[in-house]
Amino acid sequence: MYYEKELETMPLDQLEALQTERLKKLASYCYERQPFYKKKFDELKVKPSDILSIKDIKKLPFTTKTDLRDNYPFNLLAVPKNSLAEIHASSGTTGKPTVVAYTTHDIKVWSTVMARAIVCAGGKPGDLVHNGYGYGLFTGGLGVHYGSLEGKFPITPVSSGGTKRQIMLIQDFQPRIITCTPSYSLYMAEEAKEMGIDPQSLSIEIGIFGAEPWTENMRKEIEAIWGIKALDIYGLSEIIGPGVAQECAGQDGLHIFADHFYPEIINPETGEEVKPGENGELVITTLTKEALPLIRYRTRDIVSMNYETCPHCGRTLPRISKVKGRTDDMLIIKGVNVFPSQIEEVLLKVEGVEPHYFIEVERLGSLDQMTVVVEVNEAIFSDEIKALEALEHKIKKEIESVLNIGVEVKLVEPKTIARSEGKAKRVVDKRVL
Amino acid sequence: MRIIQIAVFLENKKGRLKEITDILASQSIDIRALSIAETKDFGVIRLIVNHPDRAYAVLKANELTVRKTEVLAVEVEDQPGGLNHVLGILEKNSVNIEYMYAFVEKASDKALLVMRFDDLDRAEKILSENKVSIVKADKIYKN
């Protein structure tokens, strides 16, 4: 089943022709409408007219998350603010969030690729979708929502949390498809069992899981406990949100909707393209966005690419592997992007001195638990327990208000945290995914 | 008159307290009074010693987080109602004790208590006015 059969099964030479045509337009569009790109093009002495084929994309500059942050909130927009349809923001690395914006056309593109994703996962029009992704500034909830409306999948916008109620609604509404983070699906299954409900007895047949990394082992666990097909979805708000790439039932890579999102896999050190099948950093160019098109956006996600036609579903759209890691120190905890620099900033504010700390991440049961371990220095030490406990609480609340997820704070003695030459090791990730 | 208390931050780990007493013993520093307050993850050990400055320096040199705090050493009659009398005075004057603990040895026929106040000046004034004996620092630090 396809949502847009022609585009999803197009021979690769035709796909390339379409990508070329779109890239040419995009290069002119960005050059004319985004001063940021005009400057970058000029610095590299490249003009939109130099783009003759999709392969010429290598001549174009990269874009990073820092570029988005530096242009907060609206300096990267290619359209006037009053012609936007929707604005989202994700947590930023240093206080200010990263803004992404959509025109009505962009929302249509998003809805379409998300509808493709649901169909690619095995959804049939009329199937009920139980959407457990958070609604709000986070693009997960609304992305799935738009795709469901577009593809005519009746949707329950449950959002995240309220697990017992979610299970009741699944029992009563009998959805065929569930969308949420993979770890939350496990948590929900445990909760169901505690309520005396076997998750296998529920109506769910397909799970579309994303917004955090997960492994084949976790997939097996989810599939066994729920008795469903668990499929991976990929997306990031900078590009559009969920719906950039989706696994089919073959579970052999995620089909990237390359007519809208042109993928390159590069060596993160050199910026050179790696050979097909080799691991590298995924770089995406948005070929069709209006409000905030991005050229060669560095996702920092490490994947490999497979350009063969899918033997399972027949899609020609190239497949990216599951995300194998990151090129930076970003953590994904409970579906939220966390950078150690965010924690550092809070500690600096509270302590007034350069903090010594590390972040420990564990998976307790099926949920992530983040603990910020902070060395006690003389500036913050008190002989009174209540003052130390108040300090722990203050750090906890400040971090929680920045990240919007629960954390634990633990005070430790000085020199507990290894001092390394150069960059300190800030993250101990004990999760066995 | 005030005395100096040394407070040290400790994680709840096996052997940590002995490391502190090892350090102090190696410098021939005598512990006069001691208390430990703890939560599930960490504790604070508070010490009254005969050489607070030396103790502070040597503990710091051993990379511990140390803090000096001024406290009062209060003499209480070693008989039923002795402590109650002192607490009554403090309560009547709304002076809040953050914490208190007893000396290891007795200074005389009196019991000796370390008291930590948030408003030290006021506590000192009120105790003196009510003829409660506050032990002088040199008596605590003797030897």
XYZ file of C-alpha atoms in Angstrom, chain A residues 376-386 388-389 392 408-416, chain B residues 5 7-11 16 37-39 42 44 46 56 60 63 65-67 69 98-99 116:
46
model
C 29.854 19.998 46.238
C 32.333 22.851 46.366
C 32.898 25.275 49.236
C 30.771 27.938 47.630
C 27.629 25.843 47.963
C 28.486 23.630 50.924
C 26.632 24.199 54.166
C 26.875 22.540 57.559
C 23.097 22.350 57.529
C 21.410 19.412 55.855
C 18.320 21.422 55.061
C 21.999 21.168 51.092
C 18.628 19.590 50.423
C 19.481 19.902 45.469
C 17.187 13.675 39.945
C 20.063 15.618 41.459
C 22.752 13.995 43.554
C 25.466 15.852 45.445
C 28.846 14.152 45.639
C 32.254 14.890 47.115
C 34.818 16.878 45.158
C 37.118 15.013 42.799
C 34.556 12.261 42.458
C 33.118 24.113 64.121
C 31.897 20.718 58.829
C 32.849 18.226 56.139
C 30.727 16.975 53.254
C 30.702 13.216 52.935
C 29.000 10.785 50.626
C 34.654 7.634 54.509
C 23.710 14.397 59.922
C 22.708 12.417 56.903
C 20.289 11.959 54.039
C 25.174 12.185 51.656
C 27.639 16.230 56.926
C 30.540 18.378 62.192
C 40.517 22.931 58.280
C 41.098 20.864 52.589
C 40.476 17.591 48.787
C 34.769 20.107 51.041
C 35.154 21.814 54.402
C 33.441 24.755 56.020
C 31.056 27.767 61.194
C 19.499 24.811 63.887
C 20.998 21.762 65.546
C 24.251 26.134 66.131
